[in-house]
Tab-separated table of C-alpha atoms in Angstrom:
chain	number	residue	atom	x	y	z
A	199	UNK	CA	0.000	0.000	0.000
A	200	UNK	CA	1.331	3.445	-0.953
A	201	UNK	CA	2.486	5.651	1.907
A	202	UNK	CA	-0.015	8.428	1.273
A	203	UNK	CA	-2.926	5.959	1.325
A	204	UNK	CA	-1.742	4.518	4.643
A	205	UNK	CA	-1.417	8.082	5.906
A	206	UNK	CA	-4.982	8.831	4.742
A	207	UNK	CA	-6.340	5.949	6.819
A	208	UNK	CA	-4.602	7.304	9.930
A	209	UNK	CA	-5.772	10.870	9.209
A	210	UNK	CA	-9.392	9.709	8.866
A	211	UNK	CA	-9.174	7.820	12.160
A	212	UNK	CA	-7.590	10.801	13.962
A	213	UNK	CA	-10.189	13.150	12.458
A	214	UNK	CA	-13.099	10.981	13.589
A	215	UNK	CA	-11.744	10.973	17.130
A	216	UNK	CA	-11.025	14.701	16.980
A	217	UNK	CA	-14.507	15.641	15.786
A	218	UNK	CA	-16.057	13.368	18.424
A	219	UNK	CA	-14.130	15.195	21.161
A	220	UNK	CA	-14.845	18.583	19.590
A	221	UNK	CA	-18.583	17.817	19.622
A	222	UNK	CA	-18.355	17.484	23.412
A	223	UNK	CA	-16.737	20.934	23.586
A	224	UNK	CA	-19.490	22.663	21.593
A	225	UNK	CA	-20.949	25.764	23.256
A	226	UNK	CA	-24.685	26.162	23.635
A	227	UNK	CA	-26.476	27.007	20.394
A	228	UNK	CA	-24.309	24.962	18.021
A	229	UNK	CA	-26.335	22.007	16.807
A	230	UNK	CA	-24.757	18.530	16.621
A	231	UNK	CA	-26.072	18.249	13.054
A	232	UNK	CA	-23.961	21.243	12.010
A	233	UNK	CA	-20.829	19.694	13.523
A	234	UNK	CA	-21.611	16.445	11.679
A	235	UNK	CA	-21.870	18.379	8.402
A	236	UNK	CA	-18.476	19.958	9.087
A	237	UNK	CA	-16.989	16.522	9.814
A	238	UNK	CA	-18.433	14.926	6.701
A	239	UNK	CA	-17.265	17.759	4.469
A	240	UNK	CA	-13.784	17.726	6.066
A	241	UNK	CA	-13.499	13.992	5.420
A	242	UNK	CA	-14.791	14.321	1.852
A	243	UNK	CA	-12.242	17.018	1.011
A	244	UNK	CA	-9.286	15.192	2.588
A	245	UNK	CA	-10.225	11.917	0.858
A	246	UNK	CA	-10.519	13.760	-2.466
A	247	UNK	CA	-7.039	15.203	-1.957
A	248	UNK	CA	-5.415	11.865	-1.168
A	249	UNK	CA	-7.087	9.767	-3.899
A	250	UNK	CA	-7.374	12.275	-6.781
A	251	UNK	CA	-3.707	11.904	-7.910
A	252	UNK	CA	-4.097	15.241	-9.691
A	253	UNK	CA	-4.435	18.691	-8.155
A	254	UNK	CA	-7.002	19.862	-10.697
A	255	UNK	CA	-9.195	16.816	-10.102
A	256	UNK	CA	-8.922	17.460	-6.371
A	257	UNK	CA	-10.044	21.084	-6.854
A	258	UNK	CA	-13.041	20.001	-8.951
A	259	UNK	CA	-14.121	17.277	-6.521
A	260	UNK	CA	-13.710	19.379	-3.393
A	261	UNK	CA	-15.425	22.317	-5.100
A	262	UNK	CA	-18.438	20.118	-5.827
A	263	UNK	CA	-18.519	18.800	-2.266
A	264	UNK	CA	-18.345	22.321	-0.805
A	265	UNK	CA	-21.003	23.652	-3.176
A	266	UNK	CA	-23.421	20.817	-2.397
A	267	UNK	CA	-22.943	21.106	1.366
A	268	UNK	CA	-23.162	24.888	1.664
A	269	UNK	CA	-26.516	26.379	2.641
A	270	UNK	CA	-27.620	29.965	2.159
A	271	UNK	CA	-27.776	30.812	5.866
A	272	UNK	CA	-24.630	28.938	6.853
A	273	UNK	CA	-21.922	30.720	8.848
A	274	UNK	CA	-19.357	31.111	6.064
A	275	UNK	CA	-16.507	32.224	8.318
A	276	UNK	CA	-16.935	29.106	10.440
A	277	UNK	CA	-16.957	26.922	7.329
A	278	UNK	CA	-13.815	28.719	6.158
A	279	UNK	CA	-11.944	27.810	9.354
A	280	UNK	CA	-13.072	24.190	9.094
A	281	UNK	CA	-11.796	23.839	5.515
A	282	UNK	CA	-8.722	26.085	5.593
A	283	UNK	CA	-6.485	23.538	7.312
A	284	UNK	CA	-7.743	20.275	5.777
A	285	UNK	CA	-4.610	19.845	3.661
A	286	UNK	CA	-1.292	21.736	3.368
A	287	UNK	CA	-1.004	24.887	1.207
A	288	UNK	CA	-0.200	22.984	-1.979
A	289	UNK	CA	0.158	25.244	-5.000
A	290	UNK	CA	-0.208	25.075	-8.766
A	291	UNK	CA	-0.073	27.732	-11.463
A	292	UNK	CA	-3.224	28.514	-13.421
A	293	UNK	CA	-2.152	28.563	-17.108
A	294	UNK	CA	-2.262	31.802	-19.070
A	295	UNK	CA	-3.639	30.195	-22.256
A	296	UNK	CA	-0.954	31.811	-24.394
A	297	UNK	CA	-1.625	35.346	-23.149
A	298	UNK	CA	0.782	35.265	-20.185
A	299	UNK	CA	3.045	32.628	-18.650
A	300	UNK	CA	0.401	31.941	-15.995
A	301	UNK	CA	-2.583	33.808	-14.580
A	302	UNK	CA	-1.901	33.278	-10.889
A	303	UNK	CA	-0.755	30.685	-8.377
A	304	UNK	CA	-3.625	28.764	-6.832
A	305	UNK	CA	-3.075	26.985	-3.532
A	306	UNK	CA	-5.469	25.283	-1.136
A	307	UNK	CA	-6.007	28.314	1.182
A	308	UNK	CA	-6.596	30.618	-1.801
A	309	UNK	CA	-9.032	28.121	-3.318
A	310	UNK	CA	-11.013	27.890	-0.074
A	311	UNK	CA	-11.010	31.681	0.203
A	312	UNK	CA	-12.408	32.073	-3.323
A	313	UNK	CA	-15.049	29.371	-3.073
A	314	UNK	CA	-16.264	30.174	0.470
A	315	UNK	CA	-15.453	33.819	1.253
A	316	UNK	CA	-15.836	35.487	-2.155
A	317	UNK	CA	-19.580	34.672	-2.453
A	318	UNK	CA	-20.013	35.755	1.165
A	319	UNK	CA	-18.216	39.047	0.478
A	320	UNK	CA	-20.430	39.743	-2.537
A	321	UNK	CA	-23.564	39.100	-0.490
A	322	UNK	CA	-22.307	41.322	2.335
A	323	UNK	CA	-21.437	44.184	-0.013
A	324	UNK	CA	-25.020	44.267	-1.332
A	325	UNK	CA	-26.768	44.615	2.027
A	326	UNK	CA	-24.238	45.661	4.653
A	327	UNK	CA	-24.488	49.228	5.926
A	328	UNK	CA	-21.102	49.106	7.671
A	329	UNK	CA	-19.147	50.498	4.746
A	330	UNK	CA	-15.512	49.707	4.201
A	331	UNK	CA	-13.039	52.459	5.258
A	332	UNK	CA	-15.465	53.522	7.997
A	333	UNK	CA	-12.874	52.789	10.677
A	334	UNK	CA	-9.115	53.312	10.903
A	335	UNK	CA	-8.300	49.606	10.631
A	336	UNK	CA	-10.067	49.523	7.234
A	337	UNK	CA	-8.199	52.587	6.047
A	338	UNK	CA	-4.786	51.263	7.051
A	339	UNK	CA	-5.511	47.927	5.386
A	340	UNK	CA	-6.721	49.501	2.133
A	341	UNK	CA	-3.691	51.810	1.979
A	342	UNK	CA	-1.395	48.845	2.643
A	343	UNK	CA	-2.930	46.876	-0.249
A	344	UNK	CA	-2.685	49.886	-2.584
A	345	UNK	CA	0.957	50.382	-1.560
A	346	UNK	CA	1.769	46.765	-2.415
A	347	UNK	CA	0.167	47.246	-5.834
A	348	UNK	CA	1.904	50.583	-6.426
A	349	UNK	CA	5.323	49.207	-5.511
A	350	UNK	CA	4.603	46.234	-7.741
A	351	UNK	CA	4.197	48.632	-10.665
A	352	UNK	CA	7.522	50.202	-9.756
A	353	UNK	CA	9.473	46.997	-9.447
A	354	UNK	CA	7.839	44.546	-11.886
A	355	UNK	CA	5.646	44.329	-14.972
A	356	UNK	CA	1.967	45.304	-15.013
A	357	UNK	CA	1.072	41.604	-15.154
A	358	UNK	CA	3.046	40.872	-11.994
A	359	UNK	CA	1.593	43.911	-10.261
A	360	UNK	CA	-1.957	42.810	-11.101
A	361	UNK	CA	-1.084	39.363	-9.804
A	362	UNK	CA	0.086	40.928	-6.524
A	363	UNK	CA	-3.163	42.880	-6.323
A	364	UNK	CA	-5.143	39.669	-6.796
A	365	UNK	CA	-3.151	37.932	-4.055
A	366	UNK	CA	-3.756	40.894	-1.738
A	367	UNK	CA	-7.465	40.664	-2.490
A	368	UNK	CA	-7.686	36.929	-1.743
A	369	UNK	CA	-5.159	36.625	1.089
A	370	UNK	CA	-5.635	39.947	2.905
A	371	UNK	CA	-8.877	41.675	1.998
A	372	UNK	CA	-11.368	38.795	1.794
A	373	UNK	CA	-10.542	37.146	5.163
A	374	UNK	CA	-10.526	40.511	6.940
A	375	UNK	CA	-13.637	41.882	5.197
A	376	UNK	CA	-15.855	38.816	5.659
A	377	UNK	CA	-14.772	38.272	9.278
A	378	UNK	CA	-15.352	41.925	10.186
A	379	UNK	CA	-18.749	42.209	8.461
A	380	UNK	CA	-20.354	38.742	8.541
A	381	UNK	CA	-20.146	38.242	12.333
A	382	UNK	CA	-22.971	40.351	13.745
A	383	UNK	CA	-23.806	38.831	17.119
A	384	UNK	CA	-22.317	36.759	19.914
A	385	UNK	CA	-23.914	33.564	18.635
A	386	UNK	CA	-22.226	33.964	15.228
A	387	UNK	CA	-18.963	34.754	16.994
A	388	UNK	CA	-19.073	31.614	19.145
A	389	UNK	CA	-19.689	29.474	16.074
A	390	UNK	CA	-16.701	30.967	14.258
A	391	UNK	CA	-14.354	30.597	17.222
A	392	UNK	CA	-15.598	27.079	17.882
A	393	UNK	CA	-14.940	26.120	14.239
A	394	UNK	CA	-11.343	27.299	14.616
A	395	UNK	CA	-10.945	25.297	17.838
A	396	UNK	CA	-12.550	22.242	16.208
A	397	UNK	CA	-9.942	22.325	13.437
A	398	UNK	CA	-7.245	22.673	16.105
A	399	UNK	CA	-8.523	19.669	18.094
A	400	UNK	CA	-8.521	17.503	14.950
A	401	UNK	CA	-5.029	18.628	13.961
A	402	UNK	CA	-3.809	18.205	17.542
A	403	UNK	CA	-4.596	14.486	17.319
A	404	UNK	CA	-2.785	14.278	13.977
A	405	UNK	CA	0.221	16.212	15.312
A	406	UNK	CA	0.434	14.097	18.459
A	407	UNK	CA	0.395	10.955	16.303
A	408	UNK	CA	3.149	12.380	14.084
A	409	UNK	CA	5.291	13.146	17.099
A	410	UNK	CA	4.747	9.739	18.699
A	411	UNK	CA	5.207	7.656	15.541
A	412	UNK	CA	7.878	9.882	13.944
A	413	UNK	CA	5.808	9.990	10.750
A	414	UNK	CA	4.663	13.150	8.932
A	415	UNK	CA	1.286	12.093	7.582
A	416	UNK	CA	0.956	14.763	4.870
A	417	UNK	CA	4.557	14.454	3.686
A	418	UNK	CA	3.859	12.612	0.410
A	419	UNK	CA	0.605	14.342	-0.536
A	420	UNK	CA	2.312	16.840	-2.844
A	421	UNK	CA	3.990	14.014	-4.756
A	422	UNK	CA	0.676	12.141	-5.042
A	423	UNK	CA	-1.126	15.234	-6.384
A	424	UNK	CA	1.648	16.120	-8.807
A	425	UNK	CA	2.402	19.541	-7.346
A	426	UNK	CA	6.013	18.848	-6.423
A	427	UNK	CA	8.163	17.239	-3.793
A	428	UNK	CA	7.321	16.198	-0.275
A	429	UNK	CA	5.578	18.631	2.075
A	430	UNK	CA	7.602	19.740	5.054
A	431	UNK	CA	10.975	18.346	6.005
A	432	UNK	CA	11.559	15.846	8.758
A	433	UNK	CA	12.943	18.272	11.333
A	434	UNK	CA	14.182	17.117	14.708
A	435	UNK	CA	14.881	18.945	17.941
A	436	UNK	CA	16.247	17.438	21.165
A	437	UNK	CA	15.744	13.938	19.796
A	438	UNK	CA	12.085	14.407	18.853
A	439	UNK	CA	10.345	14.883	15.518
A	440	UNK	CA	8.771	18.318	15.105
A	441	UNK	CA	5.132	17.721	14.157
A	442	UNK	CA	3.672	19.646	11.221
A	443	UNK	CA	0.215	18.148	10.487
A	444	UNK	CA	-1.313	20.068	7.541
A	445	UNK	CA	0.242	23.462	8.359
A	446	UNK	CA	3.426	23.001	6.301
A	447	UNK	CA	5.936	23.912	9.022
A	448	UNK	CA	6.237	23.269	12.786
A	449	UNK	CA	6.279	26.939	13.741
A	450	UNK	CA	3.034	27.556	11.818
A	451	UNK	CA	1.400	24.655	13.646
A	452	UNK	CA	2.517	26.150	16.968
A	453	UNK	CA	1.233	29.593	15.931
A	454	UNK	CA	-2.115	28.082	14.941
A	455	UNK	CA	-2.424	26.160	18.231
A	456	UNK	CA	-1.607	29.251	20.286
A	457	UNK	CA	-4.511	31.128	18.710
A	458	UNK	CA	-6.813	28.144	19.242
A	459	UNK	CA	-5.856	28.117	22.936
A	460	UNK	CA	-6.695	31.830	23.082
A	461	UNK	CA	-10.160	31.163	21.670
A	462	UNK	CA	-10.533	28.277	24.110
A	463	UNK	CA	-9.903	30.648	27.022
A	464	UNK	CA	-13.239	32.199	26.094
A	465	UNK	CA	-15.154	29.141	24.873
A	466	UNK	CA	-14.232	27.029	27.905
A	467	UNK	CA	-16.344	29.360	30.050
A	468	UNK	CA	-19.410	27.935	28.283
A	469	UNK	CA	-18.483	24.262	28.924
A	470	UNK	CA	-20.196	22.835	32.001
A	471	UNK	CA	-18.457	19.439	32.136
A	472	UNK	CA	-15.142	20.035	33.904
A	473	UNK	CA	-13.601	16.770	32.703
A	474	UNK	CA	-14.350	17.569	29.066
A	475	UNK	CA	-13.035	21.107	29.593
A	476	UNK	CA	-9.727	19.695	30.881
A	477	UNK	CA	-9.465	17.226	27.984
A	478	UNK	CA	-9.839	20.088	25.511
A	479	UNK	CA	-7.157	22.134	27.273
A	480	UNK	CA	-4.744	19.179	27.400
A	481	UNK	CA	-5.202	18.368	23.717
A	482	UNK	CA	-4.571	21.955	22.621
A	483	UNK	CA	-1.611	22.193	25.007
A	484	UNK	CA	-0.065	19.059	23.506
A	485	UNK	CA	-0.814	20.440	20.049
A	486	UNK	CA	1.252	23.498	20.967
A	487	UNK	CA	4.070	21.413	22.447
A	488	UNK	CA	4.690	18.752	19.768
A	489	UNK	CA	5.891	21.153	17.025
A	490	UNK	CA	8.763	21.981	19.424
A	491	UNK	CA	8.692	25.586	18.169
A	492	UNK	CA	9.832	28.136	20.715
A	493	UNK	CA	8.491	31.260	19.019
A	494	UNK	CA	4.846	30.218	19.535
A	495	UNK	CA	5.651	29.266	23.138
A	496	UNK	CA	6.827	32.823	23.769
A	497	UNK	CA	3.700	34.050	21.991
A	498	UNK	CA	1.549	31.823	24.214
A	499	UNK	CA	3.225	33.234	27.328
A	500	UNK	CA	2.535	36.774	26.105
A	501	UNK	CA	-1.080	35.749	25.527
A	502	UNK	CA	-1.568	34.394	29.044
A	503	UNK	CA	0.111	37.437	30.614
A	504	UNK	CA	-2.137	39.792	28.619
A	505	UNK	CA	-5.254	37.763	29.437
A	506	UNK	CA	-4.517	37.816	33.180
A	507	UNK	CA	-3.544	41.493	33.113
A	508	UNK	CA	-6.954	42.415	31.703
A	509	UNK	CA	-8.908	40.358	34.231
A	510	UNK	CA	-9.744	40.697	37.926
A	511	UNK	CA	-6.883	40.856	40.482
A	512	UNK	CA	-4.202	41.071	37.752
A	513	UNK	CA	-1.219	41.674	40.074
A	514	UNK	CA	-2.085	38.697	42.262
A	515	UNK	CA	-2.603	36.356	39.304
A	516	UNK	CA	0.487	37.506	37.410
A	517	UNK	CA	2.533	37.091	40.581
A	518	UNK	CA	1.183	33.570	41.005
A	519	UNK	CA	2.033	32.774	37.383
A	520	UNK	CA	5.583	34.040	37.900
A	521	UNK	CA	6.116	32.072	41.121
A	522	UNK	CA	4.674	28.874	39.636
A	523	UNK	CA	6.905	29.287	36.592
A	524	UNK	CA	10.047	29.805	38.679
A	525	UNK	CA	9.432	26.864	41.010
A	526	UNK	CA	8.331	24.516	38.234
A	527	UNK	CA	11.731	24.686	36.491
A	528	UNK	CA	13.754	22.750	39.109
A	529	UNK	CA	10.916	20.242	39.485
A	530	UNK	CA	10.818	19.763	35.721
A	531	UNK	CA	14.578	19.196	35.638
A	532	UNK	CA	14.219	16.291	38.114
A	533	UNK	CA	11.516	14.482	36.111
A	534	UNK	CA	12.379	11.759	33.552
A	535	UNK	CA	12.999	13.533	30.252
A	536	UNK	CA	12.699	16.876	31.991
A	537	UNK	CA	16.243	17.829	31.074
A	538	UNK	CA	15.411	17.632	27.367
A	539	UNK	CA	12.344	19.809	27.885
A	540	UNK	CA	14.439	22.313	29.854
A	541	UNK	CA	16.851	22.573	26.929
A	542	UNK	CA	13.947	23.593	24.677
A	543	UNK	CA	12.675	26.422	26.880
A	544	UNK	CA	13.461	29.852	25.368
A	545	UNK	CA	16.087	31.882	27.255
A	546	UNK	CA	16.779	28.857	29.504
A	547	UNK	CA	17.920	25.956	27.304
A	548	UNK	CA	20.842	25.819	24.885
A	549	UNK	CA	19.263	23.712	22.114
A	550	UNK	CA	20.015	25.096	18.626
A	551	UNK	CA	21.503	28.300	19.988
A	552	UNK	CA	22.751	29.018	16.470
A	553	UNK	CA	19.137	29.531	15.442
A	554	UNK	CA	18.865	32.452	17.847
A	555	UNK	CA	22.210	33.843	16.704
A	556	UNK	CA	21.027	33.689	13.073
A	557	UNK	CA	17.943	35.737	13.972
A	558	UNK	CA	20.051	38.326	15.767
A	559	UNK	CA	22.404	38.642	12.784
A	560	UNK	CA	19.436	38.802	10.405
A	561	UNK	CA	17.991	41.700	12.385
A	562	UNK	CA	21.259	43.634	12.304
A	563	UNK	CA	21.847	43.083	8.576
A	564	UNK	CA	18.235	43.805	7.664
A	565	UNK	CA	18.350	47.155	9.474
A	566	UNK	CA	21.263	48.211	7.261
A	567	UNK	CA	19.307	47.318	4.121
A	568	UNK	CA	16.160	49.025	5.400
A	569	UNK	CA	18.073	52.263	6.068
A	570	UNK	CA	19.252	52.281	2.449
A	571	UNK	CA	15.650	52.056	1.178
A	572	UNK	CA	13.959	53.659	4.138
A	573	UNK	CA	10.540	54.790	2.973
A	574	UNK	CA	9.383	52.278	0.358
A	575	UNK	CA	11.797	49.353	0.597
A	576	UNK	CA	13.094	47.392	-2.369
A	577	UNK	CA	12.051	44.264	-4.252
A	578	UNK	CA	15.724	43.353	-4.700
A	579	UNK	CA	16.713	43.415	-1.035
A	580	UNK	CA	17.724	39.736	-1.100
A	581	UNK	CA	20.486	40.587	-3.596
A	582	UNK	CA	22.237	43.041	-1.271
A	583	UNK	CA	25.579	41.946	0.269
A	584	UNK	CA	24.120	42.130	3.774
A	585	UNK	CA	21.325	39.701	2.933
A	586	UNK	CA	23.525	37.456	0.787
A	587	UNK	CA	25.664	36.975	3.877
A	588	UNK	CA	22.617	35.354	5.522
A	589	UNK	CA	22.300	32.500	3.026
A	590	UNK	CA	21.748	29.228	4.902
A	591	UNK	CA	22.658	25.657	4.077
A	592	UNK	CA	19.505	25.292	1.954
A	593	UNK	CA	20.822	28.074	-0.294
A	594	UNK	CA	18.149	30.596	0.744
A	595	UNK	CA	17.875	33.679	2.918
A	596	UNK	CA	15.195	32.874	5.467
A	597	UNK	CA	13.701	36.158	6.664
A	598	UNK	CA	12.170	34.686	9.808
A	599	UNK	CA	10.535	37.919	10.942
A	600	UNK	CA	7.349	39.289	9.373
A	601	UNK	CA	8.088	42.876	10.427
A	602	UNK	CA	11.521	42.781	8.808
A	603	UNK	CA	10.043	41.219	5.676
A	604	UNK	CA	7.411	43.954	5.390
A	605	UNK	CA	9.938	46.724	6.038
A	606	UNK	CA	12.449	45.304	3.545
A	607	UNK	CA	9.783	45.001	0.868
A	608	UNK	CA	7.677	48.136	1.478
A	609	UNK	CA	9.796	50.364	3.755
A	610	UNK	CA	8.716	52.116	6.924
A	611	UNK	CA	5.625	53.407	5.125
A	612	UNK	CA	4.440	49.866	4.499
A	613	UNK	CA	5.464	48.729	7.977
A	614	UNK	CA	3.571	51.630	9.569
A	615	UNK	CA	0.397	50.749	7.664
A	616	UNK	CA	0.820	47.054	8.468
A	617	UNK	CA	1.289	47.627	12.204
A	618	UNK	CA	-1.381	50.317	12.083
A	619	UNK	CA	-4.062	47.717	11.322
A	620	UNK	CA	-3.068	45.722	14.409
A	621	UNK	CA	-2.949	48.777	16.668
A	622	UNK	CA	-6.257	50.143	15.385
A	623	UNK	CA	-8.006	46.851	16.153
A	624	UNK	CA	-6.335	46.615	19.571
A	625	UNK	CA	-7.506	50.134	20.463
A	626	UNK	CA	-11.029	49.393	19.255
A	627	UNK	CA	-11.314	46.195	21.278
A	628	UNK	CA	-9.736	47.820	24.331
A	629	UNK	CA	-12.112	50.782	24.116
A	630	UNK	CA	-15.139	48.496	24.147
A	631	UNK	CA	-13.645	46.313	26.879
A	632	UNK	CA	-13.244	49.314	29.208
A	633	UNK	CA	-16.962	50.032	28.911
A	634	UNK	CA	-17.843	46.564	30.207
A	635	UNK	CA	-17.381	46.649	33.971
A	636	UNK	CA	-18.432	43.098	34.825
A	637	UNK	CA	-15.454	40.748	34.378
A	638	UNK	CA	-17.788	37.736	34.288
A	639	UNK	CA	-19.822	38.983	31.335
A	640	UNK	CA	-19.374	36.964	28.138
A	641	UNK	CA	-18.370	39.991	26.088
A	642	UNK	CA	-15.659	40.904	28.592
A	643	UNK	CA	-14.225	37.380	28.501
A	644	UNK	CA	-14.321	37.465	24.708
A	645	UNK	CA	-12.631	40.874	24.523
A	646	UNK	CA	-9.860	39.756	26.888
A	647	UNK	CA	-9.260	36.653	24.783
A	648	UNK	CA	-9.140	38.612	21.518
A	649	UNK	CA	-6.714	41.207	22.868
A	650	UNK	CA	-4.504	38.459	24.275
A	651	UNK	CA	-4.546	36.623	20.939
A	652	UNK	CA	-3.636	39.730	18.938
A	653	UNK	CA	-0.729	40.476	21.290
A	654	UNK	CA	0.359	36.845	20.940
A	655	UNK	CA	0.227	37.070	17.145
A	656	UNK	CA	2.288	40.245	17.137
A	657	UNK	CA	4.934	38.511	19.235
A	658	UNK	CA	4.928	35.269	17.238
A	659	UNK	CA	5.163	36.810	13.767
A	660	UNK	CA	8.417	38.421	14.883
A	661	UNK	CA	9.793	34.858	14.760
A	662	UNK	CA	8.320	33.705	11.428
A	663	UNK	CA	7.742	35.127	7.968
A	664	UNK	CA	4.184	35.289	6.631
A	665	UNK	CA	4.374	32.009	4.731
A	666	UNK	CA	1.584	29.504	4.063
A	667	UNK	CA	-1.473	30.362	6.198
A	668	UNK	CA	0.272	32.704	8.657
A	669	UNK	CA	-1.040	35.904	7.054
A	670	UNK	CA	-4.534	34.591	6.290
A	671	UNK	CA	-4.883	33.671	9.957
A	672	UNK	CA	-3.854	37.062	11.353
A	673	UNK	CA	-5.932	39.049	8.864
A	674	UNK	CA	-8.939	36.875	9.775
A	675	UNK	CA	-8.371	37.384	13.502
A	676	UNK	CA	-8.062	41.148	13.042
A	677	UNK	CA	-11.375	41.057	11.171
A	678	UNK	CA	-12.889	39.150	14.096
A	679	UNK	CA	-11.564	41.878	16.393
A	680	UNK	CA	-13.416	44.495	14.340
A	681	UNK	CA	-16.573	42.363	14.430
A	682	UNK	CA	-16.330	42.212	18.226
A	683	UNK	CA	-16.434	46.013	18.473
A	684	UNK	CA	-19.720	45.978	16.531
A	685	UNK	CA	-21.594	43.415	18.645
A	686	UNK	CA	-24.301	45.180	20.723
A	687	UNK	CA	-23.199	45.551	24.336
A	688	UNK	CA	-25.091	43.497	26.880
A	689	UNK	CA	-25.767	40.677	24.428
A	690	UNK	CA	-25.243	37.284	26.031
């Protein structure tokens, strides 16, 4: 039996278990029938991917499945989060039919965005009275997209610039726009957040299996579909395999799990069964651990600190967190295997110290390049001597910092607009949160979770470039932050 077919069998089994657990975690108001529809569609799409043996056939089959299962009143943002992570971000070029070399690159996330979010965006634009550019976050985002297009005209051909504009529309605008406009009440919001957590629970089982069996289940899918070589390298750290699941890279899996944990901080308040609540927390915690990626761990710490700081008795709780953290280190060191875990802890362990040194050198060299093209960056920054000095063993310059990548490509103007979207959403959420005095109210818990998640994202993307689904995730979350500010206060 071919490896990818054996992997498919394991993935189906893990998914069935994951959806069964996720159904137990469902907040009030989400019908079991809806979760079953999500599960069935998830399975149909993943089976299509593994048995199609051709990416185009997979797109046709999954498109049919999605079309047949989608209802008019369905929560499209929730469906988007269920489908976004079914398979890795495999990519193929849409042919230009003799007019151009190719029209655009189509990958799984972009396909899901077009088939699920584009119709939703068109429907919203016809009846939504919350016009785009009404708030500062919208304005910063629109200016950022226009800047990318304008700099594309400067640095490349019109065809390439139009291609960049299309990518900005699908990967930036659509996730943000639909999330910020389609979610109108707390019930819609819970469904969306729960869909994200459901995907995380399913992928946590897959990731835990990968770590335990030392087998990357999606590794051969690209070969089977004819899109290229294997997906994700077998990367080790401290003697363990770094799990990837369908996210394409361990650090992206850790980033994804951190956000899911942030949503779970809110959703867990609606779960009555304490045992089930603990199982959900343990699964997501293991899902964060098995990628063995330290950047998301730092992001998770920033998230918990922010969440506690915004709640009742913040000094007491932060002090408790600090004391528990300090005293847990020597205890951890005495446990079997604890020494290996200690070596992985950021700022404590010494594992792959060269990785940290590379990031420090990258920051220093990138600043030199940014100063030379201060306002609008350069498309040729990788060819500069400073960046050429950062070439790794794979023969590439890995700009493992989203802020540096944005600044190098679009200058401080682009970086200011990019960060401006984050800050505008943070201020909007914080402003609403300050009006809600009762810490126990659902909207206060939700606002705390969202602010903590956004802070976590801002920390984590300083350790990873916006590859694969990284950007789609943070633009979606920022849209959710905007949606939160629009939910009527007092709604339960």
